[in-house]
Amino acid sequence: MEVSQLPLNALRAFEASARHCSFTRAGLELRVTQTAISHQIKALEDALGVTLFKRLPRGLTMTDEGHALLPVLTDAFRRMSATLSQFEEGNYREILTVGVVGTFAIGWLLPRLNGFKEQHPHLDLRLKTNNNRSDILLDGLDFFVRFGDGAWHGTEAFHLMDAPLSPVCAPALQADLGTPADLANAELLRSYRMDEWKLWFKAAGLGAPGLRGWMFDSSLTLVEAAARGVGVALVPVAMFSHDIATGRIVQPFDIAVHTGSYWLTRLKSREETPAMTAFREWLVDTTDSNRAR
């Protein structure tokens, strides 16, 4: 199909319907009726000669053809929106959207962002924090700083820094922790990664006690609970150096276990822009300089 023949309204209707899995919610977003959305989708299907949605009694489901079309449109609309927003108030600025796992954002990135701003004053950085679970494409991210092993399908990963886990607790609890074995009698705060405490006890040469009790979805909330005396948290201590330096939490044992690293990732299908290159080089150089010290 020629570019001049592209049914842009129908493509917008499809993209919104696919995101919401609903013609009604797509209509609300685009400020048209559900009937108008349905007609636009039907016209697009007729023009392409394929079926994009299966209409079910309780909603919609995309066909294989719909799944093939969605990421292309999502990326195209995101790029158009990002480019147009660069002309706000008559000034052109490069925009970079970065998703960051919250622990790295608070513990490492934010204290150093002024350095990036000084080097690249023409770039507008937009940060989206999350708990390590995000979709780079659907969330419109140029980069995603995440924790793991560096192997994510369809992405290129740049190693930033290791993040060994070690126990931390409130100062008041430290007196009860003379040896690692004393942790068997402590309240162990857990993340959704169920094997972390087991790996730590193994590194300490001990068998892990039965694990139960409180669970948290981020190291930030784990440390907050630990600082308030709820229990002992197993976290990447390098991200909480300020809390340790100020005495808000203490690290009772030096034993640490490696379960992953922080990585800067991007889709392999995403062409790197000058703004992306500037951020990647700055972030990798910054973490490399820290390791060298």
PDB file of C-alpha atoms in Angstrom:
ATOM      1  CA  MET A   1       0.000   0.000   0.000  1.00  0.00           C
ATOM      2  CA  GLU A   2       1.335   3.461  -0.935  1.00  0.00           C
ATOM      3  CA  VAL A   3       2.031   5.935   1.871  1.00  0.00           C
ATOM      4  CA  SER A   4      -0.507   8.339   0.356  1.00  0.00           C
ATOM      5  CA  GLN A   5      -3.174   5.642   0.724  1.00  0.00           C
ATOM      6  CA  LEU A   6      -2.532   4.862   4.390  1.00  0.00           C
ATOM      7  CA  PRO A   7      -5.775   5.160   6.405  1.00  0.00           C
ATOM      8  CA  LEU A   8      -4.221   6.991   9.379  1.00  0.00           C
ATOM      9  CA  ASN A   9      -7.426   7.239  11.432  1.00  0.00           C
ATOM     10  CA  ALA A  10      -8.031   3.509  10.986  1.00  0.00           C
ATOM     11  CA  LEU A  11      -4.453   2.720  11.989  1.00  0.00           C
ATOM     12  CA  ARG A  12      -4.846   4.831  15.134  1.00  0.00           C
ATOM     13  CA  ALA A  13      -8.114   3.050  15.864  1.00  0.00           C
ATOM     14  CA  PHE A  14      -6.435  -0.337  15.504  1.00  0.00           C
ATOM     15  CA  GLU A  15      -3.452   0.580  17.692  1.00  0.00           C
ATOM     16  CA  ALA A  16      -5.668   1.915  20.483  1.00  0.00           C
ATOM     17  CA  SER A  17      -8.052  -1.061  20.254  1.00  0.00           C
ATOM     18  CA  ALA A  18      -5.140  -3.497  20.427  1.00  0.00           C
ATOM     19  CA  ARG A  19      -3.712  -1.811  23.528  1.00  0.00           C
ATOM     20  CA  HIS A  20      -7.057  -1.766  25.320  1.00  0.00           C
ATOM     21  CA  CYS A  21      -8.454  -5.007  23.832  1.00  0.00           C
ATOM     22  CA  SER A  22     -11.647  -3.014  23.507  1.00  0.00           C
ATOM     23  CA  PHE A  23     -13.333  -0.902  20.826  1.00  0.00           C
ATOM     24  CA  THR A  24     -15.194   0.976  23.558  1.00  0.00           C
ATOM     25  CA  ARG A  25     -12.087   2.032  25.498  1.00  0.00           C
ATOM     26  CA  ALA A  26     -10.309   2.870  22.233  1.00  0.00           C
ATOM     27  CA  GLY A  27     -13.237   5.129  21.344  1.00  0.00           C
ATOM     28  CA  LEU A  28     -12.998   6.895  24.701  1.00  0.00           C
ATOM     29  CA  GLU A  29      -9.282   7.511  24.165  1.00  0.00           C
ATOM     30  CA  LEU A  30      -9.743   8.821  20.615  1.00  0.00           C
ATOM     31  CA  ARG A  31     -12.985  10.660  21.476  1.00  0.00           C
ATOM     32  CA  VAL A  32     -15.169   8.857  18.965  1.00  0.00           C
ATOM     33  CA  THR A  33     -17.928   6.297  19.362  1.00  0.00           C
ATOM     34  CA  GLN A  34     -17.426   2.562  19.664  1.00  0.00           C
ATOM     35  CA  THR A  35     -19.314   2.207  16.379  1.00  0.00           C
ATOM     36  CA  ALA A  36     -16.888   4.558  14.623  1.00  0.00           C
ATOM     37  CA  ILE A  37     -13.947   2.515  15.875  1.00  0.00           C
ATOM     38  CA  SER A  38     -15.571  -0.708  14.683  1.00  0.00           C
ATOM     39  CA  HIS A  39     -16.184   0.773  11.217  1.00  0.00           C
ATOM     40  CA  GLN A  40     -12.595   2.020  10.967  1.00  0.00           C
ATOM     41  CA  ILE A  41     -11.208  -1.387  11.933  1.00  0.00           C
ATOM     42  CA  LYS A  42     -13.456  -3.095   9.376  1.00  0.00           C
ATOM     43  CA  ALA A  43     -12.322  -0.654   6.677  1.00  0.00           C
ATOM     44  CA  LEU A  44      -8.680  -1.321   7.556  1.00  0.00           C
ATOM     45  CA  GLU A  45      -9.207  -5.085   7.422  1.00  0.00           C
ATOM     46  CA  ASP A  46     -10.883  -4.746   4.020  1.00  0.00           C
ATOM     47  CA  ALA A  47      -8.044  -2.568   2.714  1.00  0.00           C
ATOM     48  CA  LEU A  48      -5.381  -5.015   3.928  1.00  0.00           C
ATOM     49  CA  GLY A  49      -7.317  -8.154   3.049  1.00  0.00           C
ATOM     50  CA  VAL A  50      -6.784  -9.697   6.492  1.00  0.00           C
ATOM     51  CA  THR A  51      -8.609 -10.106   9.786  1.00  0.00           C
ATOM     52  CA  LEU A  52      -6.939  -8.206  12.637  1.00  0.00           C
ATOM     53  CA  PHE A  53      -9.293  -9.080  15.507  1.00  0.00           C
ATOM     54  CA  LYS A  54     -11.436 -12.017  16.445  1.00  0.00           C
ATOM     55  CA  ARG A  55     -14.697 -10.711  17.876  1.00  0.00           C
ATOM     56  CA  LEU A  56     -15.610 -12.748  20.949  1.00  0.00           C
ATOM     57  CA  PRO A  57     -18.705 -12.579  23.164  1.00  0.00           C
ATOM     58  CA  ARG A  58     -16.644 -11.069  25.981  1.00  0.00           C
ATOM     59  CA  GLY A  59     -14.131  -8.951  24.115  1.00  0.00           C
ATOM     60  CA  LEU A  60     -11.465  -8.999  21.451  1.00  0.00           C
ATOM     61  CA  THR A  61      -8.395 -11.046  20.703  1.00  0.00           C
ATOM     62  CA  MET A  62      -5.830 -10.234  18.055  1.00  0.00           C
ATOM     63  CA  THR A  63      -5.042 -12.535  15.169  1.00  0.00           C
ATOM     64  CA  ASP A  64      -1.478 -13.317  14.090  1.00  0.00           C
ATOM     65  CA  GLU A  65      -1.771 -10.532  11.525  1.00  0.00           C
ATOM     66  CA  GLY A  66      -2.800  -8.112  14.245  1.00  0.00           C
ATOM     67  CA  HIS A  67       0.161  -9.123  16.423  1.00  0.00           C
ATOM     68  CA  ALA A  68       2.477  -8.512  13.464  1.00  0.00           C
ATOM     69  CA  LEU A  69       1.076  -5.034  12.815  1.00  0.00           C
ATOM     70  CA  LEU A  70       0.852  -3.725  16.403  1.00  0.00           C
ATOM     71  CA  PRO A  71       4.565  -3.281  17.295  1.00  0.00           C
ATOM     72  CA  VAL A  72       5.233  -1.484  14.015  1.00  0.00           C
ATOM     73  CA  LEU A  73       2.436   1.006  14.635  1.00  0.00           C
ATOM     74  CA  THR A  74       3.276   1.432  18.320  1.00  0.00           C
ATOM     75  CA  ASP A  75       6.847   2.338  17.457  1.00  0.00           C
ATOM     76  CA  ALA A  76       5.794   4.640  14.610  1.00  0.00           C
ATOM     77  CA  PHE A  77       3.245   6.558  16.705  1.00  0.00           C
ATOM     78  CA  ARG A  78       5.703   6.784  19.607  1.00  0.00           C
ATOM     79  CA  ARG A  79       8.370   8.232  17.340  1.00  0.00           C
ATOM     80  CA  MET A  80       5.967  10.756  15.846  1.00  0.00           C
ATOM     81  CA  SER A  81       4.801  11.826  19.301  1.00  0.00           C
ATOM     82  CA  ALA A  82       8.367  12.107  20.603  1.00  0.00           C
ATOM     83  CA  THR A  83       9.486  14.177  17.598  1.00  0.00           C
ATOM     84  CA  LEU A  84       6.508  16.533  17.743  1.00  0.00           C
ATOM     85  CA  SER A  85       7.000  17.085  21.472  1.00  0.00           C
ATOM     86  CA  GLN A  86      10.535  18.288  20.752  1.00  0.00           C
ATOM     87  CA  PHE A  87       9.081  21.401  19.141  1.00  0.00           C
ATOM     88  CA  GLU A  88       7.160  22.551  22.203  1.00  0.00           C
ATOM     89  CA  GLU A  89       7.210  26.325  22.756  1.00  0.00           C
ATOM     90  CA  GLY A  90       9.083  26.843  19.507  1.00  0.00           C
ATOM     91  CA  ASN A  91      12.293  25.215  20.744  1.00  0.00           C
ATOM     92  CA  TYR A  92      13.798  21.980  19.496  1.00  0.00           C
ATOM     93  CA  ARG A  93      15.124  19.662  22.207  1.00  0.00           C
ATOM     94  CA  GLU A  94      16.145  16.020  22.079  1.00  0.00           C
ATOM     95  CA  ILE A  95      14.098  13.794  24.359  1.00  0.00           C
ATOM     96  CA  LEU A  96      15.276  10.539  25.900  1.00  0.00           C
ATOM     97  CA  THR A  97      12.892   8.207  27.732  1.00  0.00           C
ATOM     98  CA  VAL A  98      14.559   5.767  30.129  1.00  0.00           C
ATOM     99  CA  GLY A  99      12.923   3.138  32.301  1.00  0.00           C
ATOM    100  CA  VAL A 100      14.867   2.409  35.477  1.00  0.00           C
ATOM    101  CA  VAL A 101      14.372  -0.160  38.195  1.00  0.00           C
ATOM    102  CA  GLY A 102      13.590   1.948  41.264  1.00  0.00           C
ATOM    103  CA  THR A 103      16.513   0.743  43.386  1.00  0.00           C
ATOM    104  CA  PHE A 104      19.086   1.803  40.781  1.00  0.00           C
ATOM    105  CA  ALA A 105      17.284   5.089  40.164  1.00  0.00           C
ATOM    106  CA  ILE A 106      17.383   6.138  43.829  1.00  0.00           C
ATOM    107  CA  GLY A 107      20.643   4.490  44.871  1.00  0.00           C
ATOM    108  CA  TRP A 108      22.817   5.306  41.870  1.00  0.00           C
ATOM    109  CA  LEU A 109      21.376   7.325  39.017  1.00  0.00           C
ATOM    110  CA  LEU A 110      19.681  10.317  40.641  1.00  0.00           C
ATOM    111  CA  PRO A 111      22.707  11.408  42.701  1.00  0.00           C
ATOM    112  CA  ARG A 112      24.738  11.610  39.458  1.00  0.00           C
ATOM    113  CA  LEU A 113      22.239  13.059  36.994  1.00  0.00           C
ATOM    114  CA  ASN A 114      23.494  16.613  37.393  1.00  0.00           C
ATOM    115  CA  GLY A 115      26.732  15.452  35.787  1.00  0.00           C
ATOM    116  CA  PHE A 116      24.834  14.247  32.744  1.00  0.00           C
ATOM    117  CA  LYS A 117      22.818  17.475  32.580  1.00  0.00           C
ATOM    118  CA  GLU A 118      25.981  19.574  32.650  1.00  0.00           C
ATOM    119  CA  GLN A 119      27.484  17.569  29.769  1.00  0.00           C
ATOM    120  CA  HIS A 120      24.288  17.458  27.693  1.00  0.00           C
ATOM    121  CA  PRO A 121      22.114  20.496  28.491  1.00  0.00           C
ATOM    122  CA  HIS A 122      20.188  20.101  25.217  1.00  0.00           C
ATOM    123  CA  LEU A 123      18.760  16.705  26.213  1.00  0.00           C
ATOM    124  CA  ASP A 124      15.504  16.312  28.131  1.00  0.00           C
ATOM    125  CA  LEU A 125      15.606  13.095  30.143  1.00  0.00           C
ATOM    126  CA  ARG A 126      12.341  11.420  31.075  1.00  0.00           C
ATOM    127  CA  LEU A 127      12.605   8.706  33.726  1.00  0.00           C
ATOM    128  CA  LYS A 128      10.031   5.995  34.382  1.00  0.00           C
ATOM    129  CA  THR A 129      10.708   3.928  37.494  1.00  0.00           C
ATOM    130  CA  ASN A 130       9.424   0.386  37.880  1.00  0.00           C
ATOM    131  CA  ASN A 131      10.067  -2.810  39.808  1.00  0.00           C
ATOM    132  CA  ASN A 132      12.129  -4.488  37.049  1.00  0.00           C
ATOM    133  CA  ARG A 133       9.078  -5.495  35.023  1.00  0.00           C
ATOM    134  CA  SER A 134       8.352  -3.409  31.950  1.00  0.00           C
ATOM    135  CA  ASP A 135       7.772  -3.672  28.215  1.00  0.00           C
ATOM    136  CA  ILE A 136      10.297  -1.477  26.392  1.00  0.00           C
ATOM    137  CA  LEU A 137       8.175  -1.184  23.266  1.00  0.00           C
ATOM    138  CA  LEU A 138       4.726  -0.662  24.750  1.00  0.00           C
ATOM    139  CA  ASP A 139       6.044   1.714  27.434  1.00  0.00           C
ATOM    140  CA  GLY A 140       7.817   3.818  24.795  1.00  0.00           C
ATOM    141  CA  LEU A 141      11.288   3.436  26.304  1.00  0.00           C
ATOM    142  CA  ASP A 142      14.544   4.217  24.550  1.00  0.00           C
ATOM    143  CA  PHE A 143      16.498   2.377  27.259  1.00  0.00           C
ATOM    144  CA  PHE A 144      15.617   0.227  30.253  1.00  0.00           C
ATOM    145  CA  VAL A 145      18.004  -0.168  33.209  1.00  0.00           C
ATOM    146  CA  ARG A 146      17.160  -3.528  34.716  1.00  0.00           C
ATOM    147  CA  PHE A 147      18.524  -6.166  37.064  1.00  0.00           C
ATOM    148  CA  GLY A 148      19.295  -9.704  35.926  1.00  0.00           C
ATOM    149  CA  ASP A 149      21.672 -11.843  33.906  1.00  0.00           C
ATOM    150  CA  GLY A 150      21.801  -9.673  30.771  1.00  0.00           C
ATOM    151  CA  ALA A 151      19.934 -12.178  28.601  1.00  0.00           C
ATOM    152  CA  TRP A 152      16.590 -10.756  27.466  1.00  0.00           C
ATOM    153  CA  HIS A 153      15.035 -11.758  24.165  1.00  0.00           C
ATOM    154  CA  GLY A 154      15.379  -9.205  21.397  1.00  0.00           C
ATOM    155  CA  THR A 155      17.474  -6.762  23.423  1.00  0.00           C
ATOM    156  CA  GLU A 156      21.067  -5.585  23.476  1.00  0.00           C
ATOM    157  CA  ALA A 157      22.457  -5.317  27.006  1.00  0.00           C
ATOM    158  CA  PHE A 158      25.368  -3.188  28.267  1.00  0.00           C
ATOM    159  CA  HIS A 159      26.788  -4.241  31.631  1.00  0.00           C
ATOM    160  CA  LEU A 160      26.754  -1.457  34.204  1.00  0.00           C
ATOM    161  CA  MET A 161      27.691  -2.945  37.556  1.00  0.00           C
ATOM    162  CA  ASP A 162      27.418  -6.033  39.710  1.00  0.00           C
ATOM    163  CA  ALA A 163      25.022  -5.899  42.630  1.00  0.00           C
ATOM    164  CA  PRO A 164      25.899  -8.515  45.277  1.00  0.00           C
ATOM    165  CA  LEU A 165      23.263  -9.034  47.966  1.00  0.00           C
ATOM    166  CA  SER A 166      23.995  -8.821  51.678  1.00  0.00           C
ATOM    167  CA  PRO A 167      21.777  -8.595  54.786  1.00  0.00           C
ATOM    168  CA  VAL A 168      20.869  -5.217  56.294  1.00  0.00           C
ATOM    169  CA  CYS A 169      18.791  -4.352  59.336  1.00  0.00           C
ATOM    170  CA  ALA A 170      18.012  -1.599  61.810  1.00  0.00           C
ATOM    171  CA  PRO A 171      20.867  -0.828  64.266  1.00  0.00           C
ATOM    172  CA  ALA A 172      18.698  -2.024  67.167  1.00  0.00           C
ATOM    173  CA  LEU A 173      18.613  -5.557  65.715  1.00  0.00           C
ATOM    174  CA  GLN A 174      22.351  -5.899  65.193  1.00  0.00           C
ATOM    175  CA  ALA A 175      23.055  -6.957  68.783  1.00  0.00           C
ATOM    176  CA  ASP A 176      21.075 -10.171  68.224  1.00  0.00           C
ATOM    177  CA  LEU A 177      23.137 -11.108  65.172  1.00  0.00           C
ATOM    178  CA  GLY A 178      26.528 -12.279  66.379  1.00  0.00           C
ATOM    179  CA  THR A 179      27.009 -14.905  63.656  1.00  0.00           C
ATOM    180  CA  PRO A 180      25.248 -15.694  60.365  1.00  0.00           C
ATOM    181  CA  ALA A 181      23.581 -18.665  62.079  1.00  0.00           C
ATOM    182  CA  ASP A 182      21.620 -16.206  64.249  1.00  0.00           C
ATOM    183  CA  LEU A 183      19.660 -15.170  61.172  1.00  0.00           C
ATOM    184  CA  ALA A 184      17.768 -18.459  61.434  1.00  0.00           C
ATOM    185  CA  ASN A 185      15.898 -16.920  64.388  1.00  0.00           C
ATOM    186  CA  ALA A 186      15.342 -13.526  62.763  1.00  0.00           C
ATOM    187  CA  GLU A 187      12.436 -12.245  60.699  1.00  0.00           C
ATOM    188  CA  LEU A 188      13.768 -12.553  57.131  1.00  0.00           C
ATOM    189  CA  LEU A 189      12.156 -10.132  54.723  1.00  0.00           C
ATOM    190  CA  ARG A 190      11.835 -11.555  51.203  1.00  0.00           C
ATOM    191  CA  SER A 191      11.567 -10.331  47.650  1.00  0.00           C
ATOM    192  CA  TYR A 192       9.634 -12.092  44.883  1.00  0.00           C
ATOM    193  CA  ARG A 193      12.909 -13.828  43.907  1.00  0.00           C
ATOM    194  CA  MET A 194      12.355 -16.803  46.150  1.00  0.00           C
ATOM    195  CA  ASP A 195      15.863 -18.316  46.073  1.00  0.00           C
ATOM    196  CA  GLU A 196      17.923 -15.307  47.226  1.00  0.00           C
ATOM    197  CA  TRP A 197      18.048 -16.140  50.931  1.00  0.00           C
ATOM    198  CA  LYS A 198      18.778 -19.792  50.180  1.00  0.00           C
ATOM    199  CA  LEU A 199      21.746 -18.750  48.043  1.00  0.00           C
ATOM    200  CA  TRP A 200      23.023 -16.415  50.751  1.00  0.00           C
ATOM    201  CA  PHE A 201      22.874 -19.086  53.471  1.00  0.00           C
ATOM    202  CA  LYS A 202      24.696 -21.458  51.110  1.00  0.00           C
ATOM    203  CA  ALA A 203      27.440 -18.851  50.637  1.00  0.00           C
ATOM    204  CA  ALA A 204      27.660 -18.595  54.423  1.00  0.00           C
ATOM    205  CA  GLY A 205      28.088 -22.376  54.671  1.00  0.00           C
ATOM    206  CA  LEU A 206      24.707 -22.875  56.297  1.00  0.00           C
ATOM    207  CA  GLY A 207      21.433 -24.516  55.472  1.00  0.00           C
ATOM    208  CA  ALA A 208      18.563 -22.093  54.898  1.00  0.00           C
ATOM    209  CA  PRO A 209      15.785 -22.015  57.489  1.00  0.00           C
ATOM    210  CA  GLY A 210      12.157 -22.291  56.490  1.00  0.00           C
ATOM    211  CA  LEU A 211      11.217 -19.065  54.721  1.00  0.00           C
ATOM    212  CA  ARG A 212       7.863 -17.463  55.354  1.00  0.00           C
ATOM    213  CA  GLY A 213       6.424 -14.118  56.318  1.00  0.00           C
ATOM    214  CA  TRP A 214       6.605 -10.711  54.719  1.00  0.00           C
ATOM    215  CA  MET A 215       7.369 -10.274  51.014  1.00  0.00           C
ATOM    216  CA  PHE A 216       8.103  -7.105  49.021  1.00  0.00           C
ATOM    217  CA  ASP A 217       8.323  -6.285  45.316  1.00  0.00           C
ATOM    218  CA  SER A 218      11.369  -3.981  45.478  1.00  0.00           C
ATOM    219  CA  SER A 219      14.583  -3.483  47.419  1.00  0.00           C
ATOM    220  CA  LEU A 220      13.470   0.062  48.257  1.00  0.00           C
ATOM    221  CA  THR A 221      10.524  -1.186  50.286  1.00  0.00           C
ATOM    222  CA  LEU A 222      12.624  -4.000  51.739  1.00  0.00           C
ATOM    223  CA  VAL A 223      15.140  -1.498  53.118  1.00  0.00           C
ATOM    224  CA  GLU A 224      12.394   0.790  54.380  1.00  0.00           C
ATOM    225  CA  ALA A 225      10.884  -2.112  56.320  1.00  0.00           C
ATOM    226  CA  ALA A 226      14.313  -3.155  57.623  1.00  0.00           C
ATOM    227  CA  ALA A 227      15.115   0.389  58.743  1.00  0.00           C
ATOM    228  CA  ARG A 228      11.870   0.434  60.727  1.00  0.00           C
ATOM    229  CA  GLY A 229      12.883  -2.745  62.557  1.00  0.00           C
ATOM    230  CA  VAL A 230      10.466  -5.119  60.848  1.00  0.00           C
ATOM    231  CA  GLY A 231      13.217  -7.634  60.053  1.00  0.00           C
ATOM    232  CA  VAL A 232      16.398  -8.336  58.097  1.00  0.00           C
ATOM    233  CA  ALA A 233      16.456  -7.608  54.364  1.00  0.00           C
ATOM    234  CA  LEU A 234      18.721  -9.063  51.685  1.00  0.00           C
ATOM    235  CA  VAL A 235      19.507  -6.267  49.222  1.00  0.00           C
ATOM    236  CA  PRO A 236      22.170  -4.910  46.824  1.00  0.00           C
ATOM    237  CA  VAL A 237      24.061  -2.956  49.492  1.00  0.00           C
ATOM    238  CA  ALA A 238      25.927  -0.774  46.958  1.00  0.00           C
ATOM    239  CA  MET A 239      22.587   0.917  46.212  1.00  0.00           C
ATOM    240  CA  PHE A 240      22.112   1.858  49.874  1.00  0.00           C
ATOM    241  CA  SER A 241      25.517   3.260  50.800  1.00  0.00           C
ATOM    242  CA  HIS A 242      23.922   6.529  51.991  1.00  0.00           C
ATOM    243  CA  ASP A 243      21.570   4.703  54.373  1.00  0.00           C
ATOM    244  CA  ILE A 244      24.512   2.704  55.748  1.00  0.00           C
ATOM    245  CA  ALA A 245      26.778   5.770  56.037  1.00  0.00           C
ATOM    246  CA  THR A 246      24.136   7.680  57.995  1.00  0.00           C
ATOM    247  CA  GLY A 247      23.477   4.724  60.296  1.00  0.00           C
ATOM    248  CA  ARG A 248      19.878   4.309  59.228  1.00  0.00           C
ATOM    249  CA  ILE A 249      20.635   0.646  58.496  1.00  0.00           C
ATOM    250  CA  VAL A 250      23.637  -1.566  59.237  1.00  0.00           C
ATOM    251  CA  GLN A 251      25.241  -4.472  57.405  1.00  0.00           C
ATOM    252  CA  PRO A 252      25.822  -7.104  60.106  1.00  0.00           C
ATOM    253  CA  PHE A 253      27.881  -9.465  57.907  1.00  0.00           C
ATOM    254  CA  ASP A 254      30.236  -8.955  54.955  1.00  0.00           C
ATOM    255  CA  ILE A 255      29.103 -12.159  53.245  1.00  0.00           C
ATOM    256  CA  ALA A 256      27.478 -11.374  49.894  1.00  0.00           C
ATOM    257  CA  VAL A 257      25.987 -13.431  47.097  1.00  0.00           C
ATOM    258  CA  HIS A 258      25.853 -12.535  43.418  1.00  0.00           C
ATOM    259  CA  THR A 259      22.483 -13.141  41.752  1.00  0.00           C
ATOM    260  CA  GLY A 260      22.638 -10.604  38.936  1.00  0.00           C
ATOM    261  CA  SER A 261      23.861  -7.244  37.702  1.00  0.00           C
ATOM    262  CA  TYR A 262      22.451  -3.965  36.503  1.00  0.00           C
ATOM    263  CA  TRP A 263      22.269  -3.625  32.717  1.00  0.00           C
ATOM    264  CA  LEU A 264      21.364  -0.870  30.293  1.00  0.00           C
ATOM    265  CA  THR A 265      19.176  -2.483  27.636  1.00  0.00           C
ATOM    266  CA  ARG A 266      17.520  -1.456  24.394  1.00  0.00           C
ATOM    267  CA  LEU A 267      15.604  -3.242  21.672  1.00  0.00           C
ATOM    268  CA  LYS A 268      17.869  -4.558  18.925  1.00  0.00           C
ATOM    269  CA  SER A 269      15.283  -3.329  16.433  1.00  0.00           C
ATOM    270  CA  ARG A 270      15.523   0.219  17.851  1.00  0.00           C
ATOM    271  CA  GLU A 271      18.007   2.363  15.958  1.00  0.00           C
ATOM    272  CA  GLU A 272      20.205   4.242  18.409  1.00  0.00           C
ATOM    273  CA  THR A 273      19.797   8.018  18.208  1.00  0.00           C
ATOM    274  CA  PRO A 274      22.507  10.580  19.091  1.00  0.00           C
ATOM    275  CA  ALA A 275      20.697  11.229  22.379  1.00  0.00           C
ATOM    276  CA  MET A 276      20.710   7.512  23.184  1.00  0.00           C
ATOM    277  CA  THR A 277      24.406   7.251  22.351  1.00  0.00           C
ATOM    278  CA  ALA A 278      25.225  10.190  24.628  1.00  0.00           C
ATOM    279  CA  PHE A 279      23.331   8.664  27.558  1.00  0.00           C
ATOM    280  CA  ARG A 280      24.746   5.169  27.041  1.00  0.00           C
ATOM    281  CA  GLU A 281      28.340   6.397  26.854  1.00  0.00           C
ATOM    282  CA  TRP A 282      27.893   8.609  29.915  1.00  0.00           C
ATOM    283  CA  LEU A 283      26.256   5.893  32.019  1.00  0.00           C
ATOM    284  CA  VAL A 284      28.716   3.155  31.050  1.00  0.00           C
ATOM    285  CA  ASP A 285      31.674   5.506  31.632  1.00  0.00           C
ATOM    286  CA  THR A 286      30.283   6.559  35.016  1.00  0.00           C
ATOM    287  CA  THR A 287      29.850   3.011  36.262  1.00  0.00           C
ATOM    288  CA  ASP A 288      33.252   2.003  34.831  1.00  0.00           C
ATOM    289  CA  SER A 289      34.919   4.880  36.697  1.00  0.00           C
ATOM    290  CA  ASN A 290      33.307   3.776  39.944  1.00  0.00           C
ATOM    291  CA  ARG A 291      34.594   0.197  39.488  1.00  0.00           C
ATOM    292  CA  ALA A 292      38.095   1.499  38.747  1.00  0.00           C
ATOM    293  CA  ARG A 293      38.178   3.227  42.142  1.00  0.00           C
TER     294      ARG A 293
END
